[in-house]
Amino acid sequence: MNTRKILCPTDFSHYTDAALSYASALAAESGATLYIVHVDEYRDVSAALGEAALHYTAPWEAADRSEVRQKLEQVKPTASRVDYEHRYLEGGPIHEIIEFAAREQIDLIVMGSHGRTGLSRLLMGSVAEGVARRAPCPVLIVKQPVPTTQDNSPDDAMVLQE
């Protein structure tokens, strides 16, 4: 497989850290360009809520969306010497990720198995599952390491287990 373009969506949660690490390593090994993408769904949630949006989305709309763009610019590949680009998209995460992958002829999508929870997840369902079902290319879903304790002792330090 000749991987030239890798897409790694981020929602800025710690759940996407493992996916970014995998995507970065794959991009470094293959010489692929890494696209770090954030889908800002505030307008999508607002449309889905109708009149209730006045109460629930007011803080989002009042906030300057440039803060989200700046946060995206701070997300960097974890491997050195990786060509990468940031892309800010607006809308439903599943739809926007799939459309971007098709439009940019992405060869591989690497994403976390979980992301944000709460209202947006309730409305949108599992983003990873939706992307995996509809993507025009292979999708690698990376499970976030699960914290466990050594020897089941509560006093021991937390150990990450993959």
C-alpha positions in Angstrom: 0.0 0.0 0.0 1.4 3.3 -1.0 0.3 5.7 1.7 0.8 9.3 0.7 -1.9 11.1 2.7 -3.0 10.3 6.3 -5.9 12.0 8.0 -6.0 12.2 11.8 -9.1 14.0 13.2 -8.8 15.6 16.6 -11.4 16.9 19.1 -8.6 18.1 21.4 -9.5 15.4 24.0 -6.8 13.1 25.5 -8.6 10.3 23.6 -7.0 11.5 20.4 -3.4 11.4 21.7 -2.8 7.8 20.9 -4.3 8.1 17.4 -2.0 11.2 16.7 1.0 9.2 17.9 0.2 6.3 15.5 -0.6 8.6 12.6 2.6 10.5 13.2 4.7 7.3 13.2 3.0 6.0 10.1 3.5 9.3 8.3 7.2 9.4 9.3 7.8 5.8 8.1 6.0 6.2 4.8 6.8 9.8 4.0 3.1 10.6 3.9 1.6 14.0 4.6 -0.4 14.1 7.8 -3.6 16.1 7.8 -4.6 17.1 11.4 -8.2 18.0 11.1 -10.7 19.4 13.6 -14.4 19.5 12.9 -16.2 22.3 14.8 -19.7 21.1 15.2 -21.2 24.0 17.0 -23.4 25.0 14.1 -24.5 21.4 13.5 -25.5 21.0 17.1 -27.3 24.4 17.0 -29.4 23.3 14.0 -30.3 20.0 15.6 -31.5 21.6 18.8 -33.8 24.1 17.2 -35.2 26.6 19.8 -33.3 24.8 22.6 -30.1 26.0 20.9 -30.7 29.5 22.3 -30.0 28.1 25.8 -27.4 25.4 25.0 -25.2 26.9 22.3 -25.1 30.6 23.4 -21.7 30.2 25.0 -20.3 28.6 21.9 -21.6 31.3 19.6 -20.5 34.0 21.9 -17.0 32.6 21.9 -14.6 33.7 19.2 -14.1 30.7 16.9 -10.5 31.8 16.3 -9.7 30.2 19.7 -10.6 26.8 18.3 -8.5 27.5 15.2 -5.5 28.5 17.4 -6.0 25.3 19.5 -5.8 23.3 16.3 -2.6 25.0 15.2 -1.0 23.8 18.5 -1.6 20.1 17.7 1.6 18.8 16.2 2.8 15.4 15.0 4.6 13.4 17.7 7.3 12.2 15.3 9.9 14.4 13.8 10.3 15.2 10.1 6.6 14.7 9.3 5.0 17.0 6.7 1.7 18.1 8.0 -1.2 20.5 7.5 -4.0 21.6 9.7 -7.5 21.8 8.5 -10.5 23.4 10.3 -13.9 22.2 9.1 -17.4 23.0 10.3 -20.4 20.7 10.5 -21.1 17.1 11.5 -17.9 15.2 12.3 -18.8 12.0 10.4 -19.9 13.8 7.3 -17.1 16.3 7.2 -14.3 13.7 7.8 -15.7 11.5 5.1 -16.1 14.4 2.6 -12.6 15.6 3.3 -11.1 12.2 2.9 -12.8 11.8 -0.5 -12.0 15.3 -1.7 -8.3 15.1 -0.7 -7.9 11.5 -1.8 -6.8 10.4 1.7 -5.2 6.9 1.8 -5.7 6.2 5.5 -7.7 7.7 8.4 -6.3 7.2 11.9 -8.6 8.1 14.7 -9.3 7.5 18.4 -11.9 5.0 19.5 -13.5 7.5 21.8 -13.8 11.3 21.8 -15.9 13.8 23.6 -19.0 12.8 25.3 -22.2 14.5 26.3 -24.7 16.3 24.2 -22.8 16.2 20.9 -22.1 12.5 21.2 -25.8 11.9 22.1 -26.8 13.7 18.9 -24.1 12.4 16.6 -23.6 8.8 17.8 -20.1 7.2 17.7 -18.0 9.2 15.3 -15.3 6.5 14.9 -18.0 3.9 14.0 -19.7 6.2 11.5 -16.4 7.1 9.8 -15.3 3.4 9.7 -18.6 2.4 8.0 -18.6 5.1 5.4 -15.0 6.1 4.7 -13.7 5.9 1.1 -10.4 4.5 2.5 -9.1 2.2 5.3 -9.7 3.4 8.8 -7.4 2.6 11.7 -9.2 3.0 15.0 -6.7 3.4 17.9 -7.8 2.5 21.4 -6.6 4.8 24.1 -4.4 3.0 26.6 -6.4 2.0 29.6 -5.0 3.0 33.0 -4.6 0.0 35.3 -2.7 -0.6 38.6 0.1 -3.0 39.0 -0.7 -6.0 41.2 -4.2 -4.5 41.8 -2.6 -2.4 44.7 -4.3 1.0 45.0 -1.0 2.5 46.3 1.0 1.6 43.2 1.5 4.0 40.4 -0.8 3.9 37.5 0.5 1.9 34.5 -0.8 2.4 30.9 -1.8 -0.8 29.2 -2.5 -1.2 25.5 
